[in-house]
Short mmCIF file of C-alpha atoms in Angstrom, two decimals:
data_model
loop_
_atom_site.label_atom_id
_atom_site.label_comp_id
_atom_site.label_asym_id
_atom_site.label_seq_id
_atom_site.Cartn_x
_atom_site.Cartn_y
_atom_site.Cartn_z
CA MET E 1 -103.98 140.93 -187.98
CA ASN E 2 -103.38 137.51 -186.23
CA LYS E 3 -105.93 134.88 -186.90
CA VAL E 4 -109.20 135.29 -188.66
CA GLY E 5 -111.94 132.44 -188.06
CA ALA E 6 -115.43 132.23 -189.69
CA ILE E 7 -118.64 130.94 -188.25
CA ILE E 8 -121.54 129.94 -190.56
CA CYS E 9 -124.91 130.67 -188.57
CA GLU E 10 -128.64 131.88 -188.18
CA LEU E 11 -128.54 133.05 -184.90
CA ASN E 12 -132.38 132.73 -184.61
CA PRO E 13 -132.10 133.76 -181.94
CA PHE E 14 -128.34 134.07 -180.37
CA HIS E 15 -128.14 131.96 -177.43
CA MET E 16 -125.63 130.63 -174.71
CA GLY E 17 -124.74 127.74 -177.25
CA HIS E 18 -123.49 130.62 -179.72
CA LYS E 19 -121.64 132.16 -176.95
CA HIS E 20 -119.95 128.72 -176.01
CA LEU E 21 -118.76 128.49 -179.99
CA LEU E 22 -117.27 132.08 -179.87
CA ASP E 23 -115.44 131.47 -176.56
CA SER E 24 -114.14 128.20 -178.09
CA ALA E 25 -112.93 129.66 -181.16
CA LYS E 26 -111.05 132.60 -179.14
CA SER E 27 -109.31 129.57 -177.19
CA TYR E 28 -108.23 128.24 -180.37
CA GLY E 29 -106.11 131.53 -180.93
CA ILE E 30 -108.82 133.12 -183.18
CA THR E 31 -108.50 136.98 -182.81
CA HIS E 32 -110.77 138.19 -185.42
CA ILE E 33 -114.39 136.47 -185.96
CA VAL E 34 -116.58 136.58 -189.16
CA GLY E 35 -120.20 135.53 -188.99
CA ILE E 36 -121.68 134.38 -191.95
CA MET E 37 -125.30 134.70 -191.33
CA SER E 38 -128.57 133.80 -192.76
CA ALA E 39 -130.65 136.63 -194.34
CA ASN E 40 -134.26 137.14 -193.45
CA PHE E 41 -135.53 133.62 -194.24
CA ILE E 42 -133.73 130.37 -192.62
CA GLN E 43 -133.21 126.95 -193.74
CA ARG E 44 -136.37 125.30 -192.24
CA GLY E 45 -138.47 127.41 -194.68
CA GLU E 46 -139.33 130.19 -192.38
CA PRO E 47 -138.93 133.88 -191.58
CA ALA E 48 -136.19 134.52 -188.82
CA ILE E 49 -137.87 135.52 -185.76
CA LEU E 50 -135.67 138.83 -185.61
CA SER E 51 -134.66 140.73 -188.82
CA LYS E 52 -130.91 140.05 -190.11
CA GLU E 53 -130.29 144.04 -189.12
CA VAL E 54 -131.05 143.06 -185.46
CA ARG E 55 -129.42 139.60 -185.39
CA ALA E 56 -126.29 141.43 -186.62
CA GLU E 57 -126.44 143.99 -183.88
CA ILE E 58 -126.89 141.24 -181.37
CA ALA E 59 -124.04 139.22 -182.85
CA LEU E 60 -121.74 142.49 -182.89
CA SER E 61 -122.69 143.09 -179.49
CA ASN E 62 -121.80 139.55 -178.22
CA GLY E 63 -118.34 138.81 -179.86
CA PHE E 64 -118.61 138.82 -183.52
CA ASP E 65 -116.42 141.25 -185.38
CA ILE E 66 -118.09 141.40 -188.78
CA ILE E 67 -121.52 140.09 -189.95
CA LEU E 68 -121.85 138.89 -193.90
CA GLU E 69 -125.19 138.10 -195.25
CA ILE E 70 -126.08 134.60 -197.17
CA PRO E 71 -128.71 135.71 -199.23
CA SER E 72 -132.11 133.98 -198.69
CA ILE E 73 -132.09 132.29 -202.05
CA TRP E 74 -129.25 130.03 -200.32
CA ALA E 75 -129.85 130.39 -196.75
CA MET E 76 -133.43 128.92 -197.45
CA SER E 77 -132.14 125.56 -199.32
CA VAL E 78 -131.06 122.21 -198.36
CA ALA E 79 -127.94 121.91 -195.83
CA GLU E 80 -125.71 121.04 -198.92
CA LYS E 81 -126.39 124.58 -200.64
CA PHE E 82 -126.61 126.41 -197.41
CA ALA E 83 -123.19 125.15 -196.56
CA LEU E 84 -121.72 125.71 -199.99
CA ALA E 85 -122.94 129.30 -199.90
CA GLY E 86 -121.53 129.89 -196.57
CA VAL E 87 -118.11 128.08 -197.10
CA SER E 88 -117.74 130.34 -200.57
CA ILE E 89 -118.23 133.55 -198.73
CA ALA E 90 -115.57 132.53 -196.20
CA GLU E 91 -113.12 131.34 -199.00
CA ASN E 92 -113.84 134.36 -201.32
CA LEU E 93 -112.96 136.65 -198.39
CA GLY E 94 -109.60 135.47 -199.25
CA CYS E 95 -108.13 136.12 -195.36
CA VAL E 96 -109.90 133.30 -193.37
CA ASP E 97 -107.68 130.97 -191.54
CA ASN E 98 -110.36 128.63 -189.75
CA LEU E 99 -113.77 127.57 -190.26
CA ILE E 100 -115.44 126.97 -186.93
CA PHE E 101 -118.41 124.97 -186.54
CA GLY E 102 -120.53 123.07 -183.69
CA SER E 103 -121.26 119.52 -183.84
CA GLU E 104 -122.72 116.88 -181.55
CA CYS E 105 -119.70 114.73 -182.49
CA GLY E 106 -116.84 116.94 -181.79
CA ASN E 107 -114.42 114.57 -183.66
CA LEU E 108 -113.29 116.25 -186.75
CA SER E 109 -111.53 112.97 -188.22
CA ILE E 110 -114.94 111.02 -188.01
CA LEU E 111 -116.93 113.75 -189.81
CA ASP E 112 -114.24 114.08 -192.41
CA LYS E 113 -114.30 110.40 -193.16
CA ILE E 114 -117.95 110.60 -193.68
CA SER E 115 -117.70 113.68 -195.75
CA GLU E 116 -115.09 111.71 -197.99
CA PHE E 117 -117.48 108.93 -198.35
CA MET E 118 -120.46 111.23 -199.17
CA LEU E 119 -118.54 112.50 -202.16
CA SER E 120 -117.80 109.46 -203.65
CA GLY E 121 -119.50 107.37 -206.29
CA GLN E 122 -120.40 104.73 -204.06
CA ALA E 123 -122.48 107.01 -201.73
CA ASN E 124 -124.16 108.44 -204.85
CA ASP E 125 -125.08 105.09 -206.34
CA SER E 126 -126.19 103.70 -202.79
CA VAL E 127 -128.33 106.74 -201.99
CA LYS E 128 -130.01 106.48 -205.24
CA LEU E 129 -130.85 102.76 -204.54
CA TYR E 130 -132.53 103.46 -201.16
CA LEU E 131 -134.48 106.36 -202.71
CA ASN E 132 -135.77 104.26 -205.46
CA LYS E 133 -136.98 101.92 -202.75
CA GLY E 134 -139.20 104.86 -201.31
CA TYR E 135 -136.87 106.04 -198.35
CA SER E 136 -136.57 109.75 -197.54
CA PHE E 137 -133.20 111.43 -198.53
CA ALA E 138 -131.95 111.58 -194.93
CA LEU E 139 -132.77 107.94 -194.24
CA SER E 140 -131.17 106.83 -197.38
CA THR E 141 -128.01 108.53 -196.76
CA GLU E 142 -127.90 107.05 -193.22
CA LEU E 143 -128.45 103.34 -194.40
CA SER E 144 -125.56 104.14 -197.09
CA VAL E 145 -123.11 105.21 -194.40
CA LYS E 146 -124.16 102.17 -192.49
CA ASP E 147 -123.40 99.94 -195.32
CA PHE E 148 -120.03 101.24 -196.10
CA LEU E 149 -118.65 102.68 -193.05
CA GLY E 150 -120.59 100.66 -190.23
CA GLU E 151 -123.43 101.72 -187.74
CA GLU E 152 -121.39 103.95 -185.60
CA TYR E 153 -120.73 106.32 -188.42
CA ALA E 154 -124.43 105.95 -189.40
CA LYS E 155 -125.39 107.25 -185.85
CA ILE E 156 -123.34 110.34 -186.23
CA ILE E 157 -125.69 111.58 -189.39
CA GLN E 158 -128.75 111.30 -187.20
CA ASN E 159 -127.90 114.65 -185.49
CA PRO E 160 -128.42 117.97 -187.22
CA ASN E 161 -125.33 119.87 -186.37
CA ASN E 162 -123.05 116.72 -187.43
CA ILE E 163 -124.98 116.84 -190.79
CA LEU E 164 -124.22 120.60 -191.35
CA ALA E 165 -120.54 119.93 -190.17
CA ILE E 166 -120.25 117.12 -192.73
CA GLU E 167 -121.73 119.62 -195.55
CA TYR E 168 -119.29 122.17 -194.20
CA LEU E 169 -116.30 119.72 -194.97
CA LYS E 170 -117.84 118.60 -198.27
CA ALA E 171 -118.17 122.24 -199.53
CA SER E 172 -114.51 122.90 -198.46
CA LYS E 173 -113.40 119.98 -200.62
CA LYS E 174 -115.54 121.03 -203.53
CA LEU E 175 -114.14 124.56 -203.41
CA ASN E 176 -110.47 123.19 -202.73
CA SER E 177 -110.44 125.52 -199.77
CA SER E 178 -107.26 126.11 -197.79
CA ILE E 179 -109.36 127.22 -194.71
CA LYS E 180 -108.78 124.70 -192.01
CA PRO E 181 -111.75 123.38 -190.29
CA VAL E 182 -112.18 123.28 -186.66
CA THR E 183 -115.31 121.56 -184.74
CA VAL E 184 -116.33 122.30 -181.38
CA LYS E 185 -118.47 119.76 -179.60
CA ARG E 186 -122.08 121.13 -178.91
CA ILE E 187 -123.22 121.41 -175.12
CA GLY E 188 -126.57 121.60 -173.66
CA ALA E 189 -129.78 120.92 -175.15
CA ASN E 190 -130.30 119.32 -178.57
CA HIS E 191 -131.32 121.28 -181.75
CA ASP E 192 -135.04 120.96 -181.02
CA LEU E 193 -135.33 120.17 -177.40
CA LYS E 194 -138.24 121.65 -176.32
CA TYR E 195 -137.18 122.37 -172.85
CA PRO E 196 -133.77 123.82 -171.13
CA LEU E 197 -130.87 121.95 -170.24
CA GLU E 198 -128.62 123.11 -167.60
CA ASN E 199 -128.23 126.99 -168.63
CA ILE E 200 -128.72 126.17 -172.34
CA CYS E 201 -131.77 125.57 -174.48
CA SER E 202 -132.45 125.38 -178.05
CA SER E 203 -133.18 128.06 -180.51
CA SER E 204 -136.62 126.58 -181.09
CA TYR E 205 -137.60 126.70 -177.34
CA LEU E 206 -136.34 130.38 -177.40
CA ARG E 207 -138.65 131.07 -180.31
CA LYS E 208 -141.53 129.23 -178.89
CA CYS E 209 -141.25 131.39 -175.69
CA ILE E 210 -140.87 134.67 -177.64
CA LYS E 211 -144.07 133.95 -179.99
CA GLU E 212 -146.26 132.85 -176.83
CA GLY E 213 -145.13 135.98 -174.86
CA ASN E 214 -143.44 133.82 -172.42
CA ASN E 215 -140.42 135.39 -170.70
CA ASN E 216 -138.58 132.23 -169.90
CA TRP E 217 -136.50 132.98 -172.95
CA TYR E 218 -134.61 135.76 -170.89
CA ASP E 219 -132.38 133.70 -168.75
CA TYR E 220 -131.08 131.52 -171.66
CA VAL E 221 -129.58 134.17 -173.80
CA PRO E 222 -126.31 136.16 -173.07
CA HIS E 223 -126.89 139.46 -171.11
CA GLY E 224 -125.94 141.45 -174.36
CA CYS E 225 -129.08 140.06 -176.09
CA ARG E 226 -131.67 140.67 -173.48
CA LYS E 227 -132.00 144.52 -173.88
CA ILE E 228 -132.07 144.43 -177.68
CA ILE E 229 -134.73 141.53 -178.05
CA SER E 230 -136.80 143.14 -175.22
CA GLU E 231 -137.03 146.38 -177.22
CA GLN E 232 -137.96 144.76 -180.22
CA ILE E 233 -140.91 142.99 -178.50
CA SER E 234 -141.86 146.26 -176.63
CA GLU E 235 -141.87 148.28 -180.26
CA SER E 236 -143.78 145.24 -181.89
CA PHE E 237 -141.12 144.39 -184.33
CA VAL E 238 -141.06 140.75 -182.77
CA PRO E 239 -142.14 137.83 -183.12
CA VAL E 240 -141.63 137.78 -187.05
CA SER E 241 -143.76 134.93 -188.35
CA LEU E 242 -145.98 133.54 -191.46
CA ASP E 243 -149.16 133.99 -189.59
CA SER E 244 -149.86 137.31 -191.03
CA LEU E 245 -149.54 135.97 -194.59
CA ASP E 246 -151.12 132.87 -194.14
CA LEU E 247 -153.97 133.12 -196.68
CA ALA E 248 -151.75 135.01 -199.14
CA ILE E 249 -149.46 132.19 -199.28
CA LEU E 250 -152.44 129.71 -199.91
CA TYR E 251 -153.65 132.19 -202.72
CA LYS E 252 -150.11 132.14 -204.57
CA LEU E 253 -150.09 128.48 -204.41
CA ARG E 254 -153.52 127.97 -205.58
CA TYR E 255 -152.84 130.37 -208.23
CA MET E 256 -149.59 128.22 -209.53
CA SER E 257 -149.70 125.95 -212.14
CA LYS E 258 -147.82 122.38 -212.50
CA SER E 259 -145.25 124.19 -214.69
CA ASP E 260 -144.58 126.90 -212.49
CA PHE E 261 -143.83 124.61 -209.68
CA SER E 262 -141.34 122.68 -211.68
CA LEU E 263 -139.18 125.58 -211.43
CA ILE E 264 -139.03 125.61 -207.73
CA PRO E 265 -136.27 124.18 -205.87
CA ASP E 266 -136.32 120.56 -204.33
CA ILE E 267 -139.47 119.70 -206.29
CA SER E 268 -139.21 116.00 -207.56
CA GLU E 269 -141.14 112.69 -208.29
CA GLY E 270 -144.46 114.57 -208.79
CA LEU E 271 -144.57 116.32 -205.31
CA GLU E 272 -145.89 119.24 -207.17
CA ASN E 273 -148.96 117.47 -207.96
CA ARG E 274 -149.32 116.55 -204.09
CA ILE E 275 -148.94 120.27 -203.21
CA LEU E 276 -151.40 121.64 -205.89
CA LYS E 277 -154.01 118.95 -205.02
CA LEU E 278 -153.96 119.66 -201.44
CA ALA E 279 -153.71 123.47 -201.52
CA SER E 280 -156.99 123.60 -203.19
CA SER E 281 -158.74 122.28 -200.19
CA ALA E 282 -156.23 123.31 -197.16
CA VAL E 283 -157.77 125.84 -194.81
CA SER E 284 -154.41 127.25 -193.65
CA LEU E 285 -150.66 126.99 -194.19
CA GLU E 286 -150.30 124.75 -191.11
CA ASP E 287 -153.02 122.41 -192.60
CA LEU E 288 -151.46 122.26 -195.88
CA ILE E 289 -147.93 121.43 -194.68
CA SER E 290 -149.48 118.76 -192.34
CA LYS E 291 -151.22 117.34 -195.09
CA VAL E 292 -148.52 117.22 -197.65
CA SER E 293 -145.54 116.11 -195.29
CA THR E 294 -144.78 112.44 -194.87
CA LYS E 295 -141.94 110.33 -193.60
CA ARG E 296 -140.35 110.88 -197.17
CA TYR E 297 -141.20 114.51 -197.49
CA THR E 298 -140.20 116.24 -194.02
CA LYS E 299 -141.98 119.38 -193.03
CA SER E 300 -138.98 121.51 -193.30
CA ARG E 301 -138.57 120.31 -197.01
CA ILE E 302 -142.26 121.20 -197.72
CA LYS E 303 -141.98 124.56 -195.92
CA ARG E 304 -138.90 125.40 -197.84
CA ILE E 305 -140.57 124.54 -201.20
CA ILE E 306 -143.88 126.35 -200.19
CA MET E 307 -141.90 129.65 -199.31
CA CYS E 308 -139.67 129.51 -202.44
CA ALA E 309 -142.80 129.19 -204.39
CA PHE E 310 -144.26 132.33 -202.51
CA LEU E 311 -141.07 134.32 -202.87
CA GLY E 312 -140.23 133.60 -206.54
CA ILE E 313 -136.88 131.62 -205.74
CA LEU E 314 -135.99 129.37 -208.58
CA LYS E 315 -133.84 126.26 -209.20
CA SER E 316 -132.01 128.40 -211.64
CA ASP E 317 -131.34 130.91 -209.03
CA GLN E 318 -129.60 128.38 -206.62
CA THR E 319 -127.27 126.88 -209.27
CA LEU E 320 -125.72 130.43 -209.79
CA HIS E 321 -122.34 131.41 -208.01
CA LEU E 322 -122.42 133.84 -205.10
CA PRO E 323 -121.85 137.10 -207.13
CA TYR E 324 -121.22 139.44 -204.30
CA ILE E 325 -120.35 139.61 -200.34
CA LYS E 326 -122.83 141.62 -198.69
CA LEU E 327 -121.89 143.42 -195.33
CA LEU E 328 -124.51 143.74 -192.54
CA GLY E 329 -122.25 145.37 -189.87
CA SER E 330 -118.76 145.33 -188.41
CA ASN E 331 -116.78 146.75 -185.37
CA LYS E 332 -113.35 148.05 -185.62
CA LYS E 333 -111.60 144.64 -185.79
CA GLY E 334 -114.33 143.78 -188.56
CA MET E 335 -113.26 146.81 -190.49
CA GLU E 336 -109.56 145.28 -190.44
CA ILE E 337 -110.82 142.12 -191.79
CA LEU E 338 -112.83 144.24 -194.39
CA LYS E 339 -109.61 146.31 -195.42
CA LEU E 340 -107.55 143.29 -196.04
CA SER E 341 -110.34 141.51 -197.81
CA LYS E 342 -110.76 144.22 -200.54
CA LYS E 343 -107.12 143.36 -201.23
CA LEU E 344 -107.58 139.71 -201.90
CA THR E 345 -111.11 138.95 -203.07
CA ASN E 346 -112.46 138.94 -206.60
CA LEU E 347 -115.96 139.43 -205.57
CA PRO E 348 -117.45 143.03 -205.19
CA ILE E 349 -118.41 143.90 -201.51
CA ILE E 350 -121.55 145.37 -200.89
CA SER E 351 -121.90 147.74 -197.84
CA ARG E 352 -124.51 150.38 -198.98
CA TYR E 353 -127.69 150.22 -201.09
CA ARG E 354 -126.09 152.24 -203.96
CA ASP E 355 -123.45 149.64 -204.13
CA TYR E 356 -125.37 147.27 -206.31
CA LYS E 357 -125.28 149.37 -209.34
CA LYS E 358 -121.53 148.59 -209.49
CA LEU E 359 -122.58 144.89 -209.75
CA ASP E 360 -122.75 142.76 -213.12
CA ASN E 361 -126.00 141.75 -214.48
CA GLN E 362 -126.32 138.57 -212.34
CA GLY E 363 -125.42 140.21 -209.43
CA GLN E 364 -127.82 142.99 -209.63
CA LEU E 365 -130.52 140.38 -210.33
CA ILE E 366 -129.85 138.45 -207.24
CA PHE E 367 -129.59 141.80 -205.25
CA GLN E 368 -133.00 143.08 -206.47
CA LYS E 369 -134.48 139.55 -205.63
CA GLU E 370 -133.26 139.86 -202.17
CA GLN E 371 -134.62 143.24 -201.97
CA ARG E 372 -138.11 142.02 -202.89
CA ILE E 373 -137.81 138.98 -200.43
CA ASP E 374 -136.95 141.66 -197.59
CA SER E 375 -140.03 143.56 -198.59
CA VAL E 376 -142.21 140.57 -198.08
CA TYR E 377 -140.42 139.99 -194.81
CA ASN E 378 -141.36 143.24 -193.75
CA LEU E 379 -145.24 142.29 -193.91
CA MET E 380 -144.52 139.47 -191.35
CA SER E 381 -143.54 141.55 -188.37
CA PRO E 382 -146.50 142.56 -185.61
CA LYS E 383 -145.94 146.25 -187.15
CA ILE E 384 -146.03 146.31 -190.76
CA LEU E 385 -142.66 147.92 -192.18
CA SER E 386 -142.40 149.74 -195.33
CA SER E 387 -140.63 147.59 -198.60
CA GLY E 388 -137.47 149.84 -198.35
CA TYR E 389 -137.16 149.82 -194.34
CA SER E 390 -133.98 147.77 -194.59
CA ASN E 391 -132.43 150.22 -196.96
CA LYS E 392 -132.78 153.16 -194.60
CA LYS E 393 -131.03 151.42 -191.71
CA LYS E 394 -127.92 152.98 -190.31
CA PHE E 395 -124.67 151.01 -190.46
CA ILE E 396 -124.63 148.30 -187.83
CA SER E 397 -121.61 148.31 -185.20
CA GLY E 398 -122.83 146.62 -182.22
CA ARG E 399 -123.75 148.39 -178.83
CA ASP E 400 -121.73 149.44 -175.70
CA ASP E 401 -125.03 149.92 -173.59
CA LEU E 402 -125.62 146.34 -172.79
#
């Protein structure tokens, strides 16, 4: 094996920007590419529009060699915890040479300087000071960076991929990782741009088109994605959304107590009181999110809190160390990575449902919770799937008929 690179991703869905990142990785001499991908729920507090199995199939058909899962417990969390989980998987494989990630900045030294500052006591004290003044966490961080590093650096953290890049670098330092980071300058449309730019558009635009039944998405995904996504749409597996469980989620929130909410991740400053009060009068999930969110409490944060409450994800879950590595699919080159990793890693590698019985108590608890979360996800597709549907999937290896 020559050189192994890892990319932490959601692929929700796979688009030309992801293809550019893969091509760039190969230009750096990467011969084997690991995708460390969010499970069925993603960081913005939503179900992925395509299941993790389908996204793995698309990824393996478009340049990835092996796809590993970030459990929803960590995939649907703040950027810091999401990044730490992803980097932990890469580190625990034991054979990854480079961590490749996109950024609007494209300058590793600038991103690294900000990451060093963010790990310092100065940053911690400054952010707390601004939070106490009523600023959001994002703005508090930006103002702190401006105070200590200057306005040029503060502008860097206004962009979402730069923020994630900084979190990957922080995670690498926390884990004392020997994996070398490589950043690729993002091209084309920005993260949430509502229209295509040249031949690249954002994932948000693609999801909007798919949800609206608009075929404009077709020309903005690689050729190897089109057939699979089209098949999923025609078979009524897509789009997966919260709409079908809208009232069920409201019911769960109305049923919860203040003490129940205190166990949910990212709850602070009496936010549980605001959610409980407004949940009693909200007529839809969208209505509730709109009413609860403010400049301080972003919609993404509120959605994550609500979905964690609904799915039973607790603060205590997210403080646990990753107990296993879950394999979603692989090609022949991916199996080479897997074979080597099994000699180097201290974590069990799960490739079949029955493997969970080999896990310790903590591993079994996390695995079983992820199974329950997948069961809820199966209720969110246009065609309702059984609770054990993901366990019946054949091994994913990508397709050559695309």
